[in-house]
Short mmCIF file of C-alpha atoms and ligand atoms in Angstrom, two decimals:
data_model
loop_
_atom_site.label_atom_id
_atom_site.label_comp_id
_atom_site.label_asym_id
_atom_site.label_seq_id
_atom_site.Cartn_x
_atom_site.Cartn_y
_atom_site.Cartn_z
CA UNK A 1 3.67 0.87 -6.88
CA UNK A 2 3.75 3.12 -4.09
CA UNK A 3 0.45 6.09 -3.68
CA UNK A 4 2.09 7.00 -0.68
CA UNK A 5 2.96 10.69 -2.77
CA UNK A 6 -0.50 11.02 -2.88
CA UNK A 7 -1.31 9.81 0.46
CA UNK A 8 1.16 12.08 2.45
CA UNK A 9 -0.79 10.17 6.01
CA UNK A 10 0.95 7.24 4.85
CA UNK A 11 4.51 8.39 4.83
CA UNK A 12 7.06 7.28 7.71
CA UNK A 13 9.99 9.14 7.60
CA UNK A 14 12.95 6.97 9.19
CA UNK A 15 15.76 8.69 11.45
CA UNK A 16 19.03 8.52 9.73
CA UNK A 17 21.12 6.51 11.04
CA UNK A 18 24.80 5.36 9.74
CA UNK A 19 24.93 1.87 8.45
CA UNK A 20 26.89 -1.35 8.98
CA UNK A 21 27.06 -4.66 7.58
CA UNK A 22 26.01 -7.86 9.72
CA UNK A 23 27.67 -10.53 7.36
CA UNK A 24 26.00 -9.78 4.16
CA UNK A 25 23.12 -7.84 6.19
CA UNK A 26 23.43 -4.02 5.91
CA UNK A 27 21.77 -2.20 8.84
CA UNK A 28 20.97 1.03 9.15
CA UNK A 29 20.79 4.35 6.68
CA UNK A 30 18.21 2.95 4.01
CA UNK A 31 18.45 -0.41 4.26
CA UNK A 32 15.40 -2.52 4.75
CA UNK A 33 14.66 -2.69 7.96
CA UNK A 34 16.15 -6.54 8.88
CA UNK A 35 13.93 -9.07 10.67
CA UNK A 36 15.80 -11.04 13.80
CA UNK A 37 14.77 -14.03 15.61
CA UNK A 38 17.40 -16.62 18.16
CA UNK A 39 17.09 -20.00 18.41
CA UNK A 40 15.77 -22.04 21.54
CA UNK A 41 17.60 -25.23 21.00
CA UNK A 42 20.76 -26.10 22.90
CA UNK A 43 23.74 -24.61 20.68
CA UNK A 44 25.99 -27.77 21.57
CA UNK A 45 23.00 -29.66 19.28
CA UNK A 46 24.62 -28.94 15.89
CA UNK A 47 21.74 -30.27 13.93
CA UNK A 48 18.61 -29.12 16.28
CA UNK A 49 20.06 -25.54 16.14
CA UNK A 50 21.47 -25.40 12.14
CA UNK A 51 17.65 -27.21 11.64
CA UNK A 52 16.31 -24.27 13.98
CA UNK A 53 18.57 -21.36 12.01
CA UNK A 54 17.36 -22.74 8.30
CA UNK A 55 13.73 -22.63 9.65
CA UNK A 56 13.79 -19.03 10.27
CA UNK A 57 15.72 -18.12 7.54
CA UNK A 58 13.29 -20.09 5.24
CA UNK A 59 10.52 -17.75 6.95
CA UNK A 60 12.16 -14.60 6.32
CA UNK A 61 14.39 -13.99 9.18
CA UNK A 62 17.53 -12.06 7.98
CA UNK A 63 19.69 -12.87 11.04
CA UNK A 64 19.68 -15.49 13.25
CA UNK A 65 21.54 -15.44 17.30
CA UNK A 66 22.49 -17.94 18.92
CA UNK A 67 23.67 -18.43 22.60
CA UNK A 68 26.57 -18.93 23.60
CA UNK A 69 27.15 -19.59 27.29
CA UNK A 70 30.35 -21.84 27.62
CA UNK A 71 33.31 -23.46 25.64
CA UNK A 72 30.99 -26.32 23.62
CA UNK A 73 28.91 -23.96 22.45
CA UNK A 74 31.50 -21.56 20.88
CA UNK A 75 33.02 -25.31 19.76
CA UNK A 76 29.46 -26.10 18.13
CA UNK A 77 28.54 -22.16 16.72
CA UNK A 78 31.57 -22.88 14.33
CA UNK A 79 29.77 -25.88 13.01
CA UNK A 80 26.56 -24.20 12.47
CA UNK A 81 27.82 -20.92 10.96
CA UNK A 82 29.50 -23.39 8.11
CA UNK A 83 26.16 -25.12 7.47
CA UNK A 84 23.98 -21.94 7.31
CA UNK A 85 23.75 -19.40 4.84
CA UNK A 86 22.06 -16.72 7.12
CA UNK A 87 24.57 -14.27 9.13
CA UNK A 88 24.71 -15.86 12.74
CA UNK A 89 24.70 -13.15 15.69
CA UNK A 90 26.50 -14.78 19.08
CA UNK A 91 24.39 -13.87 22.91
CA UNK A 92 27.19 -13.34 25.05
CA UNK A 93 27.07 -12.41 28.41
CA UNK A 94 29.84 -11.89 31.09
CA UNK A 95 32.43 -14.00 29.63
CA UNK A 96 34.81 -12.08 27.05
CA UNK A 97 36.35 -15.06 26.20
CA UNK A 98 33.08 -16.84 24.50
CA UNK A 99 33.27 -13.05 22.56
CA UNK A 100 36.65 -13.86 21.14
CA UNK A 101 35.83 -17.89 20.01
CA UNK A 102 32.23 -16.52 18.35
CA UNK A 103 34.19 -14.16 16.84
CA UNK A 104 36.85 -16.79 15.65
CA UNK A 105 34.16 -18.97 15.10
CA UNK A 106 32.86 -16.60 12.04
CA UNK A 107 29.56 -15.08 13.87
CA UNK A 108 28.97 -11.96 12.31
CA UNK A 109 27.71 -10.07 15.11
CA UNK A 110 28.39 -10.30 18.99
CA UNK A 111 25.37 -9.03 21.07
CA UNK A 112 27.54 -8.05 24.48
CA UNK A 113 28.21 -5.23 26.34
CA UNK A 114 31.23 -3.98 26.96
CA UNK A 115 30.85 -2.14 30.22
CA UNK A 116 30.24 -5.47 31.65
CA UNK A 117 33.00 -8.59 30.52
CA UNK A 118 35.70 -6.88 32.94
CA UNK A 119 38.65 -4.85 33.04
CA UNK A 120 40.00 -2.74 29.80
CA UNK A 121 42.44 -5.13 28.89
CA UNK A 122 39.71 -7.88 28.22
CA UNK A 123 37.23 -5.10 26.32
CA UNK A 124 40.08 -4.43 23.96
CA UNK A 125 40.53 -8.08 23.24
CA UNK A 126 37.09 -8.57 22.47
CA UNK A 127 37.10 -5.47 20.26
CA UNK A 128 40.40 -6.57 18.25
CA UNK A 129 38.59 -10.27 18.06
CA UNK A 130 35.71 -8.09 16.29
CA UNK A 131 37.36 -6.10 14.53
CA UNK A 132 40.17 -8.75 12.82
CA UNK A 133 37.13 -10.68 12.03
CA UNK A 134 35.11 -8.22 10.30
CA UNK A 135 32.32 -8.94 12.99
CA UNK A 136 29.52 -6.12 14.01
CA UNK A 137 28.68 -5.60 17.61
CA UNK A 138 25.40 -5.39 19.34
CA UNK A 139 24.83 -3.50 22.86
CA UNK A 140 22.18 -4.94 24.36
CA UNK A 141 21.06 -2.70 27.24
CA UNK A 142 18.21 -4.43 29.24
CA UNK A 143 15.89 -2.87 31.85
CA UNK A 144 16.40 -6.13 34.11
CA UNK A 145 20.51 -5.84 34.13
CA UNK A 146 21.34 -2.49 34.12
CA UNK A 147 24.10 -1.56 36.44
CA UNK A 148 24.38 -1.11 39.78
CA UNK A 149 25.85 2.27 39.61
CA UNK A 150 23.17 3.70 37.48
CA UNK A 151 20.26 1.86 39.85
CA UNK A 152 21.60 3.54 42.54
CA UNK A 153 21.64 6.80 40.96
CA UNK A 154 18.00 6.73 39.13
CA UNK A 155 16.44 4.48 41.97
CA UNK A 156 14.93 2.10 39.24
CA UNK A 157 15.48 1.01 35.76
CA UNK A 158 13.88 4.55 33.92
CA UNK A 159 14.74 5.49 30.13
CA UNK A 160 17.23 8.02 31.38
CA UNK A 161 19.38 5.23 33.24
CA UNK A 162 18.80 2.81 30.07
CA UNK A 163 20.02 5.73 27.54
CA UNK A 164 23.00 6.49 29.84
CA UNK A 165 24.22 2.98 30.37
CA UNK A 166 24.09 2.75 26.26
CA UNK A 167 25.83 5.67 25.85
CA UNK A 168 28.30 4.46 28.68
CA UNK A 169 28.98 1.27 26.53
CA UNK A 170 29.09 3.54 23.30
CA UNK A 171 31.85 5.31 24.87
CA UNK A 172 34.15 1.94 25.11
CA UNK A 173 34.02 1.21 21.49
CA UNK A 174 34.20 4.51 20.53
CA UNK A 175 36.90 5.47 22.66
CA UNK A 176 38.55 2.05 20.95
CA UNK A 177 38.12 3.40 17.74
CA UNK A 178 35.59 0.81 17.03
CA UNK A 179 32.30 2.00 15.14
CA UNK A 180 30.40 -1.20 13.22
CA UNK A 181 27.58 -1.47 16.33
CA UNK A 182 24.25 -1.24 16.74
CA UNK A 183 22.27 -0.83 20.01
CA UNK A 184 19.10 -1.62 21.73
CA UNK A 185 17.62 -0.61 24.57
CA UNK A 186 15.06 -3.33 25.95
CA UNK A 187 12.13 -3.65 28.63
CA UNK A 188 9.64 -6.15 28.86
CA UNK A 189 7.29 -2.64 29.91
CA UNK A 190 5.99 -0.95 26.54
CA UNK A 191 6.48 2.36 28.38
CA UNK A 192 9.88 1.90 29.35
CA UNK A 193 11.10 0.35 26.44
CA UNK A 194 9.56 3.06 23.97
CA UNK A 195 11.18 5.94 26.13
CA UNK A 196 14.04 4.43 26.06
CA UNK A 197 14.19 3.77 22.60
CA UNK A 198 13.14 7.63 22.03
CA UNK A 199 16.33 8.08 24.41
CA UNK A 200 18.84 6.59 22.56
CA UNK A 201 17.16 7.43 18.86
CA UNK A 202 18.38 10.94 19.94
CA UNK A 203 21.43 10.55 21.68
CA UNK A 204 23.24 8.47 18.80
CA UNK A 205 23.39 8.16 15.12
CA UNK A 206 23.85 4.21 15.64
CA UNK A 207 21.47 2.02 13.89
CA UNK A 208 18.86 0.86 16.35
CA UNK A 209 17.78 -3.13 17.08
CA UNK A 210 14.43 -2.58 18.66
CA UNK A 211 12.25 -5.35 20.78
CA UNK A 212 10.21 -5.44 23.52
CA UNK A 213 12.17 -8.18 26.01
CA UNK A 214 10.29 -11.16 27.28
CA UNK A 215 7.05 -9.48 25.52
CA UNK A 216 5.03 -13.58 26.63
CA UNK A 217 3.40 -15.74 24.49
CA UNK A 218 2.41 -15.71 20.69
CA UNK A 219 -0.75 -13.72 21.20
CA UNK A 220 0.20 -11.61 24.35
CA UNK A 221 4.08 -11.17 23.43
CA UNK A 222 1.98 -10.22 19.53
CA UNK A 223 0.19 -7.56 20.45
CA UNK A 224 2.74 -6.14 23.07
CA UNK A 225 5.78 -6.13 20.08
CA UNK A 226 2.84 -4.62 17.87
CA UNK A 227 1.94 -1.95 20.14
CA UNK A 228 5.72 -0.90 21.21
CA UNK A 229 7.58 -1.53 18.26
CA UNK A 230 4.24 -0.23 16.13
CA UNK A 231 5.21 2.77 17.61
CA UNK A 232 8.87 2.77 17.30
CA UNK A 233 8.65 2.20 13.73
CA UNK A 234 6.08 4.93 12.86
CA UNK A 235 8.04 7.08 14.44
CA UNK A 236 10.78 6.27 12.18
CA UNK A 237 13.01 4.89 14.90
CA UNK A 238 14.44 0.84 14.26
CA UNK A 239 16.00 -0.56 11.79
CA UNK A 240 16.18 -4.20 12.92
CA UNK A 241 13.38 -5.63 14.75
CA UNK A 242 13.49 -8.99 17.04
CA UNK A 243 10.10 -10.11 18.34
CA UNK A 244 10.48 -11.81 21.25
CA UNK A 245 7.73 -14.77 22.31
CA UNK A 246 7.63 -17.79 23.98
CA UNK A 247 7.18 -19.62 20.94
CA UNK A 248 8.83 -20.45 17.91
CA UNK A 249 11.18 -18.89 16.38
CA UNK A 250 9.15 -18.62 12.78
CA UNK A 251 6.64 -17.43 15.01
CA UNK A 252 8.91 -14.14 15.68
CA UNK A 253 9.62 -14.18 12.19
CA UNK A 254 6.12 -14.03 10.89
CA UNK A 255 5.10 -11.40 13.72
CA UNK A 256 7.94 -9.27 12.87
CA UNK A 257 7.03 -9.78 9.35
CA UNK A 258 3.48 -8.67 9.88
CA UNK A 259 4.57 -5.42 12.01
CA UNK A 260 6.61 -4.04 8.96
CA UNK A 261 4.09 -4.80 6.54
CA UNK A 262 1.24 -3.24 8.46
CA UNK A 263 3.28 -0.09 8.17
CA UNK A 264 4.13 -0.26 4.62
CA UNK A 265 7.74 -0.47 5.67
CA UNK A 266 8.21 -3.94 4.17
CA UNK A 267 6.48 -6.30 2.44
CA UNK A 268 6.97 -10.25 1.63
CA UNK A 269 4.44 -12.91 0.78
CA UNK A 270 0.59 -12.32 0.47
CA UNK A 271 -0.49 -9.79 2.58
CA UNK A 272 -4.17 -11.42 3.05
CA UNK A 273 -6.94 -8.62 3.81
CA UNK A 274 -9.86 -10.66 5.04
CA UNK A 275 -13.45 -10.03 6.72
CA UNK A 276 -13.92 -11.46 10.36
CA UNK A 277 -17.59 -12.28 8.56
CA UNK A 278 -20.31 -12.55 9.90
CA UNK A 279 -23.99 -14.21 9.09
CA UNK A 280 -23.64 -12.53 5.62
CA UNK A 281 -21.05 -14.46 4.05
CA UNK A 282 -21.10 -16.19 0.83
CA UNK A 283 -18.15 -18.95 2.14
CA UNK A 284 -16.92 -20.22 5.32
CA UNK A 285 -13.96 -17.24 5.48
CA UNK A 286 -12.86 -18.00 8.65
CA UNK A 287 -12.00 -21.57 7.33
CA UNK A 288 -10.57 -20.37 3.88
CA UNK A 289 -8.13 -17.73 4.88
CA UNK A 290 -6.91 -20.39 7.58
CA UNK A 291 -6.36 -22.97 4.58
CA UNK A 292 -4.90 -20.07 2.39
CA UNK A 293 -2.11 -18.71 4.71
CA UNK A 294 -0.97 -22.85 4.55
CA UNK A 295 -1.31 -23.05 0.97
CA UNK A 296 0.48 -19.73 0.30
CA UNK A 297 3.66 -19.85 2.52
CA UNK A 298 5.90 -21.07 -0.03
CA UNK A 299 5.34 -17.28 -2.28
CA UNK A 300 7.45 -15.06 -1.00
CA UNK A 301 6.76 -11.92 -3.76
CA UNK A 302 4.87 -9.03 -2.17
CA UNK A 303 1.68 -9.11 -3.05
CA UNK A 304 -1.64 -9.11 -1.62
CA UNK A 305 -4.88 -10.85 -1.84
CA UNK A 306 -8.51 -10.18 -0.68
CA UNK A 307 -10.75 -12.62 0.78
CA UNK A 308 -14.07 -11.21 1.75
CA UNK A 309 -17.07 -12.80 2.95
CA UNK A 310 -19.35 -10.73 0.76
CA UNK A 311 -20.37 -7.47 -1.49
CA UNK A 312 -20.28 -4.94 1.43
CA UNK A 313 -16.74 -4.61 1.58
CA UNK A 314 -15.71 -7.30 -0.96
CA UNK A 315 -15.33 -5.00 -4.43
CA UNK A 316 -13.95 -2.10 -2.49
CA UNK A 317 -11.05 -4.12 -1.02
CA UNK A 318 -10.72 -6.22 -4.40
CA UNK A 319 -9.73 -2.92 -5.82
CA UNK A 320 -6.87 -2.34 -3.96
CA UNK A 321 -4.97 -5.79 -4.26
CA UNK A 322 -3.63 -8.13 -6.79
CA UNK A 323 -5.98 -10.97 -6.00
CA UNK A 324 -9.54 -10.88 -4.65
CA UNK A 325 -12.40 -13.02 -3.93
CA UNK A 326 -15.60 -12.07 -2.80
CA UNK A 327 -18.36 -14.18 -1.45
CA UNK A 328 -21.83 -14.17 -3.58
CA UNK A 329 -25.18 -16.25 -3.63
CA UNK A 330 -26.06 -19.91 -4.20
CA UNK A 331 -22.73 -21.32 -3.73
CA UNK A 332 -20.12 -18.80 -5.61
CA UNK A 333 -18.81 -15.70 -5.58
CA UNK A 334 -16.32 -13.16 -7.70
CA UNK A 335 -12.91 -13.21 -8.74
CA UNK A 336 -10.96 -9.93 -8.90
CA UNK A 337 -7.81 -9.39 -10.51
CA UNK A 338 -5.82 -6.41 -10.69
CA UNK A 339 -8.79 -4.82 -8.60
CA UNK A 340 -10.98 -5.39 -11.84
CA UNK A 341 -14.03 -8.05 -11.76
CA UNK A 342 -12.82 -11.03 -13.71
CA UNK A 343 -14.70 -14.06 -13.56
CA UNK A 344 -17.41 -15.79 -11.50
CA UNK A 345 -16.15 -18.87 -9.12
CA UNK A 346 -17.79 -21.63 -7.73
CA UNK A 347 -17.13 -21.82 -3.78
CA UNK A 348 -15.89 -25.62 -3.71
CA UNK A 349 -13.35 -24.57 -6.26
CA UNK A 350 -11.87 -21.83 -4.68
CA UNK A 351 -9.10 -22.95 -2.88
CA UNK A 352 -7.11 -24.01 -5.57
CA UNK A 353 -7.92 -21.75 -8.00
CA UNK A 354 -7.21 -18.77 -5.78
CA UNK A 355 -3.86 -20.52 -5.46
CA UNK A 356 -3.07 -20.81 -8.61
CA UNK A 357 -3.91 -17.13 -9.49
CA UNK A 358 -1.50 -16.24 -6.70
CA UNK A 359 0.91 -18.34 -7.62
CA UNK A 360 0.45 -16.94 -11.40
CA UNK A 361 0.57 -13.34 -10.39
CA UNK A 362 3.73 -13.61 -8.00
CA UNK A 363 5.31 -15.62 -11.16
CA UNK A 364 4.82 -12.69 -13.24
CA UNK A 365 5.85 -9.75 -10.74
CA UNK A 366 9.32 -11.69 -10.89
CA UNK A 367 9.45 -11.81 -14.60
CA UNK A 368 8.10 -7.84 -14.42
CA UNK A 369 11.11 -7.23 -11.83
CA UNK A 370 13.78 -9.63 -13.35
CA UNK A 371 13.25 -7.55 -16.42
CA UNK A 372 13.44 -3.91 -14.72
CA UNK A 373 16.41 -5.06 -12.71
CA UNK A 374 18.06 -5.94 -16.30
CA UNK A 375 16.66 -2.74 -17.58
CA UNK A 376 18.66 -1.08 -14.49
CA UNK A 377 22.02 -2.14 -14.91
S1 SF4 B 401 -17.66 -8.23 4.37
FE1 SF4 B 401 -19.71 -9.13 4.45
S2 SF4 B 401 -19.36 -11.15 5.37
FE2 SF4 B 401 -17.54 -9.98 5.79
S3 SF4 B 401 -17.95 -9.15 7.83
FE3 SF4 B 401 -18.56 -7.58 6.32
S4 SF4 B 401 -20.73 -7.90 6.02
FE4 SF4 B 401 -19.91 -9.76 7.02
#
């Protein structure tokens, strides 16, 4: 249950924006904020990439995009959106033909921009393609393409240049009669892109796809989504998130994951507090979360779990989750549940019986919101 009446500091209040549906995704207004990630493998590689999508989705992503950068791969992204049950957004750059097949192809969203696929004629085409196949559009403004009219008259990609050259490709749909998009406004700089971001958060009611671009590898590209989006998302602004790394895609999807639920905005799996511990620990905690996050990925109810090395801070964080375990002496330690002391737990057993509670709590959280949700209708 939510304290956050009681602890007003915790409260983010999220800009309103108008929602649309991505597929089955809605985006925007008060929907959850939606977790993104694209696939690396080549999109003519049916399996690789439907293997790839499935992944993610299994992880938590909500919507998947896929390149598309010639004929084959439109040919293929028909394949894949059959054999995946996740709403498939098609990367399309330049050519406003590969728009029209994703669309025909049954993506859900096209990330492209309209200012730049050619004359009017071609824009319109892509937007009927959208729009007679109920399929959402992204504009994807990025600090390294912006055009060349706007770089001469700024000097340099700046957040005024990025905001203008969204609203510029806001205008085409708009002036199209074509509403079901959502923007972003990327950099790889945290500066740039947050400005930005502030930029167009004020400029349009549009839901907003936030990510730092090309943010670098899983713990660099980590901690630079953390900080930019981190701030984004406190401030209320974003209400679909891709983090971008030179990793895996499940990679994104946990990071993104981990962003939201650091700021309360959503929550799935075990949210594990742990110590870093130090020569005081009871148990090797280092070793036992690592084990633990393994062991746990399959539970995918919110709900959290303490693992602390030892009674400084191990009772006071067993209070606040579902699960705890704190470290003691000669070889065991205490099992919270509910943040009440329950039993006492030998070290070498710990593993799988902290499992096993987990697994036992998230089974009844289910049966406590299978019932409500009965209750509800
Ligand atoms: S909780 Fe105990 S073991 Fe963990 S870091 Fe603090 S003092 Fe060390």
């Amino acid at each position: 249950m939510s304290l956050n009446h009681v602890r007003p500091w915790r409260n983010i209040y999220r800009r309103k924006s108008r929602q649309i549906m991505v597929g089955n995704v809605p985006v925007g207004g008060d929907a959850p904020i939606s977790v993104q990630t694209m696939t690396n493998t080549l999109t003519t590689d049916v399996a690789a990439t439907v293997a790839q999508v499935n992944a993610a989705a299994e992880a938590g992503a909500d919507l998947v995009r896929i390149s598309v950068p010639d004929e084959a791969s439109s040919k293929a992204l028909k394949e894949i959106v059959k054999e995946v049950t996740v709403p498939i957004v098609a990367d399309i750059h330049f050519h406003y033909k590969r728009g029209i097949e994703a669309a025909e192809a049954g993506a859900a969203c096209l990330r492209i921009n309209p200012g730049n696929i050619g004359d009017e004629t071609r824009v319109k085409e892509v937007i009927k393609a959208a729009r007679d196949h109920n399929c959402s559009i992204r504009i994807g403004v990025n600090a390294g393409s912006l055009e060349r009219h706007l770089l001469e008259k700024y000097g340099e990609p700046c957040p005024e240049a990025m905001v203008e050259s969204g609203l510029e490709h806001i205008r085409i749909l708009e002036d199209n009669d074509f509403h079901n998009f959502k923007i972003s406004v990327k950099a790889s700089d945290v500066f740039l892109s947050a400005a930005a971001y502030q930029g167009i958060a004020e400029a349009t009611d549009a839901p907003i796809h936030l990510g730092i671009t090309e943010a670098g590898g899983l713990v660099s590209g980590t901690i630079k989504s953390a900080i930019g989006l981190g701030n984004l998302l406190w401030m209320g602004i974003g209400d679909t998130i891709r983090v971008s790394l030179s990793a895996d895609p499940v990679e994104e999807v946990k990071v993104g994951y981990e962003i939201l639920k650091s700021l309360g905005l959503r929550h799935r799996g075990v949210n594990i507090i742990s110590c870093p511990s130090c020569a005081r620990q009871g148990f090797d905690v280092i070793k036992t979360v690592e084990v633990l996050e393994k062991r746990l990925e399959h539970i995918k109810t919110p709900m959290s779990l303490s693992i602390i090395g030892c009674v400084v801070n191990g009772p006071g964080e067993a209070l606040m989750t579902d699960v705890g375990f704190t470290g003691g002496g000669a070889g065991s330690g205490m099992v919270y549940l509910a943040g009440k002391q329950s039993h006492k737990l030998s070290n070498d057993q710990m593993i799988d019986h902290i499992v096993e509670q987990v697994e036992a709590k998230a089974a009844q959280l289910e049966a406590e919101k299978a019932a409500s949700d009965k209750a509800a209708e």
